[in-house]
Short mmCIF file of C-alpha atoms and ligand atoms in Angstrom, two decimals:
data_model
loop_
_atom_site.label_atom_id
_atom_site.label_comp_id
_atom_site.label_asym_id
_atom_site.label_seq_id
_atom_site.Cartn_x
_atom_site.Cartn_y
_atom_site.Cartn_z
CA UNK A 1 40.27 8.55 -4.79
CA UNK A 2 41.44 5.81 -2.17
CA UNK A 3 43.19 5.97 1.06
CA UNK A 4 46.64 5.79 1.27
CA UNK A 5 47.49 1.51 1.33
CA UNK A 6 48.77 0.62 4.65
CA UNK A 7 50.55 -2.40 3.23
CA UNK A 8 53.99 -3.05 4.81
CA UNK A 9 57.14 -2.82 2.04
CA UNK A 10 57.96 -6.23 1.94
CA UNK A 11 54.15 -7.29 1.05
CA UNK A 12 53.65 -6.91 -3.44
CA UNK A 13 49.47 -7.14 -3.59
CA UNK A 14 46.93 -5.47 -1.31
CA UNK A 15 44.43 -7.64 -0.34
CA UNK A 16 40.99 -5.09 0.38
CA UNK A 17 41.03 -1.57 -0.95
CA UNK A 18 38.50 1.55 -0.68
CA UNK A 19 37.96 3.76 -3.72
CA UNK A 20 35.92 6.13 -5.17
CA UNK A 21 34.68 6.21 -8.52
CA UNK A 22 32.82 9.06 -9.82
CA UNK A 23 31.91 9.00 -5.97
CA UNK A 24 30.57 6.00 -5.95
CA UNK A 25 31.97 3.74 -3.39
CA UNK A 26 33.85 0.45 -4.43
CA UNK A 27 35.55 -2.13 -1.97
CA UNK A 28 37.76 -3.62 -4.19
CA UNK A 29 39.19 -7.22 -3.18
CA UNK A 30 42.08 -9.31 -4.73
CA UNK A 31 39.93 -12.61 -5.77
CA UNK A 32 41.38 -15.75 -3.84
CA UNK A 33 39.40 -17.78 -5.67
CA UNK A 34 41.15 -16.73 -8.60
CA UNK A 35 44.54 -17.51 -7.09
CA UNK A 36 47.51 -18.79 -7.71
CA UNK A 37 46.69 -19.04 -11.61
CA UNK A 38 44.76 -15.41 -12.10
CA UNK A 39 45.68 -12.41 -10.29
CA UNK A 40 42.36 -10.52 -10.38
CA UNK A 41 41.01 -7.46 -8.16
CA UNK A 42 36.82 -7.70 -7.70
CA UNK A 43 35.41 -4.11 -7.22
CA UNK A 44 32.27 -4.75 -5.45
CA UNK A 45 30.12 -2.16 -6.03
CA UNK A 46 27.17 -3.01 -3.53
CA UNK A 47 27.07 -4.50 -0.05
CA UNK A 48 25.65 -7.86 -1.58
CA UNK A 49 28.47 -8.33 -3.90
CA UNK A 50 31.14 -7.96 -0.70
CA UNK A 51 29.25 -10.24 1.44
CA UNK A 52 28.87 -13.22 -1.49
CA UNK A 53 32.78 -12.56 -1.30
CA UNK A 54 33.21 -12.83 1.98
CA UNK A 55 30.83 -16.11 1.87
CA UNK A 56 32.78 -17.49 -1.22
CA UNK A 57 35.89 -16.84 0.39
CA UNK A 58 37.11 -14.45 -2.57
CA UNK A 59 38.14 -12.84 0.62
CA UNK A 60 38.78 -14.55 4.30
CA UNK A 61 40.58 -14.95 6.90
CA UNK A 62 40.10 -14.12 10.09
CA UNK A 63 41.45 -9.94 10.28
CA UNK A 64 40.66 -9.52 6.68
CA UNK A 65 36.76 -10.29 6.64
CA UNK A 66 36.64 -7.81 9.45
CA UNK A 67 38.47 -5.41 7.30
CA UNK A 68 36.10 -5.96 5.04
CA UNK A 69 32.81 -6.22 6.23
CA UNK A 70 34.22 -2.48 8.17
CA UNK A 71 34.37 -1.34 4.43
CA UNK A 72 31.20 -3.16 3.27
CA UNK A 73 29.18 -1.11 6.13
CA UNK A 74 30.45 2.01 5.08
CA UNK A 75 29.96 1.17 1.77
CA UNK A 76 26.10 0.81 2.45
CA UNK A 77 25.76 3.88 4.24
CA UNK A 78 27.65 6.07 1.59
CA UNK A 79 25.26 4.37 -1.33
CA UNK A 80 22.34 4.85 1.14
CA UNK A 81 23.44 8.63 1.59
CA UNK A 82 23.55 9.05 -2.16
CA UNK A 83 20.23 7.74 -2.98
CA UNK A 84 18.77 10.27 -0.02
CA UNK A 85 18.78 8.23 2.87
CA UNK A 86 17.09 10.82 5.06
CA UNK A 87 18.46 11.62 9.22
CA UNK A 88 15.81 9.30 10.76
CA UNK A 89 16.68 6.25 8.16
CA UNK A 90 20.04 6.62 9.78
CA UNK A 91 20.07 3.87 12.49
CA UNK A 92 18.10 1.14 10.79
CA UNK A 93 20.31 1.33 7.59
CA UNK A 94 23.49 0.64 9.81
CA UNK A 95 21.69 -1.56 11.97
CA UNK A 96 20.67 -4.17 8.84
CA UNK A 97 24.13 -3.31 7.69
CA UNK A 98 25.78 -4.55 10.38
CA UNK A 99 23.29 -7.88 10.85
CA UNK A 100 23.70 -8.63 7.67
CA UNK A 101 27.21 -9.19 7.50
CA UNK A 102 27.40 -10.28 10.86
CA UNK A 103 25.15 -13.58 9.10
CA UNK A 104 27.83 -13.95 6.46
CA UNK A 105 30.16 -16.66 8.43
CA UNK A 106 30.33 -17.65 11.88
CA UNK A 107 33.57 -18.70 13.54
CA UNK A 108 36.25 -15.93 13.17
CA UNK A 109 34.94 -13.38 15.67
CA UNK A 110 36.90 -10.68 14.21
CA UNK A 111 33.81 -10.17 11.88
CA UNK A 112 32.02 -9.13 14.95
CA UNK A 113 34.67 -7.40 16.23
CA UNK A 114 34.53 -5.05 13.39
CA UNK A 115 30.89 -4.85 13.00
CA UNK A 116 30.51 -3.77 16.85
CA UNK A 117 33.10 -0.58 16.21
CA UNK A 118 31.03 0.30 13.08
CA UNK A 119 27.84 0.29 15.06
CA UNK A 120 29.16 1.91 18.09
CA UNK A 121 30.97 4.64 16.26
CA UNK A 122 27.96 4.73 14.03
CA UNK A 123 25.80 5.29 17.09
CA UNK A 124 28.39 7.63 18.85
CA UNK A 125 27.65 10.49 15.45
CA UNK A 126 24.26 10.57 16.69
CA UNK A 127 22.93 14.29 16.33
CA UNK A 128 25.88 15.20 13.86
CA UNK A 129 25.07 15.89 10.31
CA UNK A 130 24.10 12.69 8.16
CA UNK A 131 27.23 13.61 5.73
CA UNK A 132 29.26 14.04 8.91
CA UNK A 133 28.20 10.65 9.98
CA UNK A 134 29.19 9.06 6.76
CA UNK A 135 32.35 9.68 6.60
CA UNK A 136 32.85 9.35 10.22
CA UNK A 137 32.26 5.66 9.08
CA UNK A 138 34.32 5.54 6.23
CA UNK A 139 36.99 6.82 8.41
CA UNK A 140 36.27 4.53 10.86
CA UNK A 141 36.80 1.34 8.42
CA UNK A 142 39.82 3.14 7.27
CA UNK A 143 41.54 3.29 11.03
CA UNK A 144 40.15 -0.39 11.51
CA UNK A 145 42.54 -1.58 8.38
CA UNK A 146 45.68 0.78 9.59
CA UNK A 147 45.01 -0.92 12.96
CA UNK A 148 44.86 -4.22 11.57
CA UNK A 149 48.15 -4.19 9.81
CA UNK A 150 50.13 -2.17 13.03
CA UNK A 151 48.61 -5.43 15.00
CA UNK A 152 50.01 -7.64 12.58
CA UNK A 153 53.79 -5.84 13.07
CA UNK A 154 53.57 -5.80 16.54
CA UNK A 155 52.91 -9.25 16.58
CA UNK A 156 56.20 -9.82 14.42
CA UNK A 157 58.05 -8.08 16.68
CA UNK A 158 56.50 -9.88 19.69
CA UNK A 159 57.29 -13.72 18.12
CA UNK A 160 59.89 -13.37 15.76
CA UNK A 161 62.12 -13.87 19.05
CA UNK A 162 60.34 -17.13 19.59
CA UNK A 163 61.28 -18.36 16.62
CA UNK A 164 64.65 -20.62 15.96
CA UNK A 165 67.76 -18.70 14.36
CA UNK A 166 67.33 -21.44 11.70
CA UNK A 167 65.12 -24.13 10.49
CA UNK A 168 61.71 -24.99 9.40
CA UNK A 169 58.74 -23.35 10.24
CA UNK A 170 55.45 -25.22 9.67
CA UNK A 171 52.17 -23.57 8.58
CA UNK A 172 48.92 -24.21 8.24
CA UNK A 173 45.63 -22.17 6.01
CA UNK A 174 47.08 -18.80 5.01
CA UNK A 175 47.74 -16.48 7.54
CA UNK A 176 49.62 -14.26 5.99
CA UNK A 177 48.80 -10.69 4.12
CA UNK A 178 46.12 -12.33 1.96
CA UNK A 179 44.33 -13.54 5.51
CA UNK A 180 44.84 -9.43 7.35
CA UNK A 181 44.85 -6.25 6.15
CA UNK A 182 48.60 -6.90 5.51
CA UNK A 183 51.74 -8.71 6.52
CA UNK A 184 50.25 -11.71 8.17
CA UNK A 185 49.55 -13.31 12.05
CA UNK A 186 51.50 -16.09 11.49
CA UNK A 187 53.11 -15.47 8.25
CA UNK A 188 53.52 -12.20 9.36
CA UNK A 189 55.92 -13.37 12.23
CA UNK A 190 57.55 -15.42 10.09
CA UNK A 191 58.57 -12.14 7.56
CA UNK A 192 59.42 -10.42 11.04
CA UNK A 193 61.95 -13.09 11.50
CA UNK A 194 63.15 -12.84 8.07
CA UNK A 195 63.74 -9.07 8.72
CA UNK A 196 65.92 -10.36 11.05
CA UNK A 197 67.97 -12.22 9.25
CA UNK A 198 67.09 -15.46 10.60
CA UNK A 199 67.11 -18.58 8.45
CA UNK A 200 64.38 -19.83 8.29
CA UNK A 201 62.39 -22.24 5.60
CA UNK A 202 58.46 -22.61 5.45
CA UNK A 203 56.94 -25.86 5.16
CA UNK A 204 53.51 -25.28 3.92
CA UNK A 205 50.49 -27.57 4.29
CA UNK A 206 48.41 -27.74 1.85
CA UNK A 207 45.22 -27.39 3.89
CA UNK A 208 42.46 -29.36 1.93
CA UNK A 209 39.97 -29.19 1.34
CA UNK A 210 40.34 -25.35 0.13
CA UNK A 211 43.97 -25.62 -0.40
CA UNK A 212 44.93 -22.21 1.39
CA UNK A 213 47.96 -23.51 1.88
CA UNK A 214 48.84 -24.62 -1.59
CA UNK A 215 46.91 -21.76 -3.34
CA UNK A 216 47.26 -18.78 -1.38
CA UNK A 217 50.49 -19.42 1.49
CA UNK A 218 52.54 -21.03 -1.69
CA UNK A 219 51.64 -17.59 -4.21
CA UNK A 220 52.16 -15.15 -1.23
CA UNK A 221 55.57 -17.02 -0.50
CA UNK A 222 56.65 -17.10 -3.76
CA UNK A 223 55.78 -13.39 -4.38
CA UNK A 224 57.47 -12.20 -1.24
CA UNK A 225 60.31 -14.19 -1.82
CA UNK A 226 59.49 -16.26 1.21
CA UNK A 227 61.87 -19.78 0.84
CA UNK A 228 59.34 -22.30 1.17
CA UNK A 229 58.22 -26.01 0.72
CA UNK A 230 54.90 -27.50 -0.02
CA UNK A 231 53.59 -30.67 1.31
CA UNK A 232 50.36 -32.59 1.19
CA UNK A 233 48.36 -31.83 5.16
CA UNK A 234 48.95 -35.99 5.53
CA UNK A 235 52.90 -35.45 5.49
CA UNK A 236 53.46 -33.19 8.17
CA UNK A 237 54.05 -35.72 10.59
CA UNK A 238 56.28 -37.41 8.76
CA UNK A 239 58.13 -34.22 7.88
CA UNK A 240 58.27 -33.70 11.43
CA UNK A 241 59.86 -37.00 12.42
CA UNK A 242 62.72 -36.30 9.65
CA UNK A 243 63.58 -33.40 11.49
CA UNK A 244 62.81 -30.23 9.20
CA UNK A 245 60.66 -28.43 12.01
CA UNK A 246 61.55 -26.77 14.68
CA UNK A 247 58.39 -25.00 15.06
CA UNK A 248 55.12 -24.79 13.85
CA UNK A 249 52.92 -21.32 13.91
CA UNK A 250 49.35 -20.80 12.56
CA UNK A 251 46.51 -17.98 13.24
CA UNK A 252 43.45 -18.43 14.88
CA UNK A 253 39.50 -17.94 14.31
CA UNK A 254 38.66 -17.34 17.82
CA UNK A 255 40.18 -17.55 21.04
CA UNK A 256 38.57 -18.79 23.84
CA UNK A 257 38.80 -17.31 27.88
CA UNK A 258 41.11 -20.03 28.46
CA UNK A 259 43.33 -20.14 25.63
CA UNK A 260 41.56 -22.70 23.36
CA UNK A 261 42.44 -21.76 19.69
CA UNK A 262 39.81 -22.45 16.40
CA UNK A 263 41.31 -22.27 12.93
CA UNK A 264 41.17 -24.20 10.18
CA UNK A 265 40.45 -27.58 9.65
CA UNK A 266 43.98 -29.27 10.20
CA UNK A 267 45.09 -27.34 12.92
CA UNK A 268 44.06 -29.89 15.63
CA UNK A 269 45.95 -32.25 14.52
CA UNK A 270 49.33 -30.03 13.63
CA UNK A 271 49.23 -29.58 17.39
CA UNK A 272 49.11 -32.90 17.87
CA UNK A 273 51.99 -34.12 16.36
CA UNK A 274 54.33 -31.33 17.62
CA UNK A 275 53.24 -32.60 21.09
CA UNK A 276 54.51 -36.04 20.16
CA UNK A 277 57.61 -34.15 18.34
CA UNK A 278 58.42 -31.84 20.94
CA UNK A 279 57.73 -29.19 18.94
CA UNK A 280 56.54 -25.93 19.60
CA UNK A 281 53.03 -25.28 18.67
CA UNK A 282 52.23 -20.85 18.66
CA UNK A 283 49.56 -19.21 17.74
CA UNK A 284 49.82 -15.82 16.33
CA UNK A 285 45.94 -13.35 16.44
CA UNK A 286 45.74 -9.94 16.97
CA UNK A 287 43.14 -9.46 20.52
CA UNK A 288 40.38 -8.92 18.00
CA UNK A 289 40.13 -12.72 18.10
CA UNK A 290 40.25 -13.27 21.13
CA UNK A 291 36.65 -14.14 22.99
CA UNK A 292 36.24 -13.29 26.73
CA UNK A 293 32.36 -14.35 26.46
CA UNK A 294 33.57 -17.73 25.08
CA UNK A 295 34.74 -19.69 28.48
CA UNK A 296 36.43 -22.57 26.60
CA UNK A 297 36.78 -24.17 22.66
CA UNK A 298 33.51 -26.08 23.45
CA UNK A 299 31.83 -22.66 23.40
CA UNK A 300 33.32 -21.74 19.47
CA UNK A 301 30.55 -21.92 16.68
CA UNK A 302 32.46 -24.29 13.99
CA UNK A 303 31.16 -23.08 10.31
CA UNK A 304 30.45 -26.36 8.53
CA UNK A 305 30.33 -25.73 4.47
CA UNK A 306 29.29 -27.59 1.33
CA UNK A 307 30.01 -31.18 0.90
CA UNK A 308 31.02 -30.08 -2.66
CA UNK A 309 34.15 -28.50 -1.22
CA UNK A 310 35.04 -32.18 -0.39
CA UNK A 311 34.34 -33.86 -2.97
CA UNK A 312 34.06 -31.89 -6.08
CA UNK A 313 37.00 -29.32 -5.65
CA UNK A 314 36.72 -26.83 -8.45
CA UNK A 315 34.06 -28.49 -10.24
CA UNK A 316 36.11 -31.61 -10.95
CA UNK A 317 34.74 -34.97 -9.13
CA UNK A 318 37.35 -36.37 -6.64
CA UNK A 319 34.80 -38.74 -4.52
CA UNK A 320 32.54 -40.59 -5.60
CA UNK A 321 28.82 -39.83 -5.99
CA UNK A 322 26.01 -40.27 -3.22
CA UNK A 323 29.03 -40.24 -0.37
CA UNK A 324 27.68 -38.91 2.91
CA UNK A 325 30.64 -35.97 3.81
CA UNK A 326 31.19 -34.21 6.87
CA UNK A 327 32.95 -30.74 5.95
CA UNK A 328 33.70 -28.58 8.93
CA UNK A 329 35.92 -25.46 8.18
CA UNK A 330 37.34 -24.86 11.77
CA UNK A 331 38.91 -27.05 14.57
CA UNK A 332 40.18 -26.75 18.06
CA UNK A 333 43.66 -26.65 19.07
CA UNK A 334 43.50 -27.26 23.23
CA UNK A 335 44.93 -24.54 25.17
CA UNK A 336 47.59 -27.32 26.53
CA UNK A 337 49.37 -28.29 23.15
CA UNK A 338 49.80 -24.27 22.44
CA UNK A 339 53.34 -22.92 23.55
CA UNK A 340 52.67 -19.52 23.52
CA UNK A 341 49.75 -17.63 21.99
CA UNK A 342 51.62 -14.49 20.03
CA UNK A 343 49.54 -11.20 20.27
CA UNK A 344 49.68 -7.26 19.27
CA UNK A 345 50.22 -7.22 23.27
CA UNK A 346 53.16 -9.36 24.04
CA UNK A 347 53.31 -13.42 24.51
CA UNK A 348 50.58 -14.72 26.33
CA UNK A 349 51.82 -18.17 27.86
CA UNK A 350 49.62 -20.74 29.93
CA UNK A 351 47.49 -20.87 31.73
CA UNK A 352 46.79 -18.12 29.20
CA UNK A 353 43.65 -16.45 31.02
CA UNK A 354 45.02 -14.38 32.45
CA UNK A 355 47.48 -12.88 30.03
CA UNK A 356 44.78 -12.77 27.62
CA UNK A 357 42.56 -10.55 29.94
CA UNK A 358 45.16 -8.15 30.40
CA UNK A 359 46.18 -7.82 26.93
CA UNK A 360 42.52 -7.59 25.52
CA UNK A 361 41.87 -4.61 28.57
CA UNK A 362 45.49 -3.03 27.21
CA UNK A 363 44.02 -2.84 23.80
CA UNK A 364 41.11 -1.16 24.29
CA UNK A 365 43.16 1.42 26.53
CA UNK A 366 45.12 2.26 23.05
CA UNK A 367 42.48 2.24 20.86
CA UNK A 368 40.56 4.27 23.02
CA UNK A 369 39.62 7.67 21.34
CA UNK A 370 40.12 5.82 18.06
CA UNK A 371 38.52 3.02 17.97
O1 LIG B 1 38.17 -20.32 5.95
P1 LIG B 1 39.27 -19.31 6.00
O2 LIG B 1 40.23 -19.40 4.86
O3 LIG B 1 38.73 -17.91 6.20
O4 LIG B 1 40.09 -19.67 7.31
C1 LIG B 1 41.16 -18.86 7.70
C2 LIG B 1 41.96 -19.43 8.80
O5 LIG B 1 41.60 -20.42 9.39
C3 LIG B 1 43.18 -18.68 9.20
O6 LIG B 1 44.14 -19.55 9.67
C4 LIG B 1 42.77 -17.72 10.32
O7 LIG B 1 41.83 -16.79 9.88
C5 LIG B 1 43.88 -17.03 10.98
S1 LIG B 1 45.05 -16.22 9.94
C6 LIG B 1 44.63 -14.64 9.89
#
């Protein structure tokens, strides 16, 4: 048995699915690690299996790991209530649970996001029957990937407006419905657009050293039917100075108090150069990424990952040996070189504080009582 997908119709491949077999609870996950050349679904059986995904990056993204990990946790508690977890066991199996994948990575603060609604509601069940309880969570991780995806659509509807009636659109990582629980942040306001009927043409970084962009935007593109172009992360500029951008759009990790966006390594420097291009610069997260307890982008922990990413991509040696390497995964785009930061809300615009205060009070307001 699995929940009905909540993947919108344009979208061919889910990216995190629930199922039971024989009972037993699986969180199956379409491998990006595998992609573009394999398409191949992982059923993790056990909570250590989903977090070495989430660590590996078989899964990521921002919305999706939160997804996720809301899956992994009820996951645990399912196989703990199977195996006769008794009533008093209750809280310290969710409460390892939850720390555990809260130590899988540390920069896209949708993880915690997720984790804290699986604890509270987790804690909320207290006195109810433990079978109750279970599936209270299950349901819980269910609403928490609906949600995720209705963000993602209200977010299309909220920039796709921003957006030129034609022209290029630069991206950066994957944000699309390989990075949520479908359709995309920015990705996913470029397929609003689309819907539309606007004209508009992709121009895909490749975003080393993981290659999201060539690996994952390029096979989620080319799926969807998505008319895009790939270039190398060190041609953007110069792609910009010919002309084919009119706007660039990328997701974001965490958002700072004031507006300060982290994503992936690259984005920095996309802002950047549409400053000196005169070219837009959004950012498109749902207000699960955005941080009120993080004043500014000094704040943001940056996940820095294995030199081998760097310089042995896939096993095969591109640098060579005994090279000191500095690999960090995120960067900071300054509040000041971002035009408008797109959200389920509306369009925050700067000084952004206090746009993003409102929205982030707006959204718990709807999502009370579900939530
Ligand atoms: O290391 P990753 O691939 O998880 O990084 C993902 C990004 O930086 C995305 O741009 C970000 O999560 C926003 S898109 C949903």
């Amino acid at each position: 048995m699995s929940f009905a997908l909540p993947i919108p119709a344009n979208q061919h491949f889910a990216t995190m699915q629930w199922l039971l077999e024989d009972g037993r609870p699986v969180v199956r996950l379409l491998d990006q690690t595998r992609l573009p050349t394999e398409t191949v679904y992982q059923d993790c059986r056990d909570g250590d299996t989903v977090r070495q995904a989430i660590r590996t990056l078989a899964v990521r993204g921002a919305p999706a790991i939160g997804v996720t990990a809301a899956y992994g946790i009820a996951q645990e508690l399912l196989l703990a209530l199977q195996a006769g977890m008794t009533a008093g066991q209750f809280d310290d199996v969710l409460a390892k649970s939850c720390a555990d994948y809260a130590a899988t990575r540390p920069t896209a603060v949708n993880l915690f996001w997720a984790i804290e609604r699986m604890r509270a509601h987790g804690q909320a069940s207290a006195g109810q029957p433990m079978a109750t309880r279970v599936q209270d969570l299950v349901d819980q991780a269910s609403a928490i990937h609906f949600d995720d995806v209705q963000c993602c659509l209200d977010m299309g509807r909220h920039g796709a407006p921003l957006l030129p009636d034609r022209g290029g659109v630069l991206t950066h990582c994957n944000t699309g419905g390989l990075a949520t629980g479908g359709h995309g942040t920015g990705l996913g306001v470029v397929r609003s657009a689309l819907a539309l009927g606007k004209d508009l043409h992709v121009w895909i970084d490749e975003t080393r050293p993981l290659l999201q962009g060539s690996r994952l935007t390029a096979w989620e593109c080319a799926q969807d039917g998505i008319p895009s172009t790939l270039i190398c992360d060190n041609m953007a500029g110069w792609v910009m100075k010919l002309g084919k951008v009119q706007a660039a759009i990328v997701g974001a990790d965490r958002i700072a108090a004031n507006g300060d966006s982290a994503n992936k390594i690259g984005t920095y420097s996309v802002a950047v150069l549409c400053a000196r291009h005169n070219i837009p610069f959004y950012v498109a997260a749902p207000t699960s990424t955005i941080d009120l307890d993080c004043p500014t982008g000094e704040q943001i922990p940056i996940e820095e990952r294995s030199p081998d990413e760097v310089t042995t991509p896939r096993g095969v040696q591109f640098a060579a040996s005994g090279v000191g390497v500095f690999n960090p995964a995120f960067d900071v785009a300054p509040a000041e070189l971002i035009a408008a930061i797109i959200t389920e809300e509306g369009v925050a615009r700067a000084p952004f504080a206090s746009d993003l205060k409102r929205f982030v009070a707006q959204a718990q307001r709807r999502r009370a009582g579900h939530l």
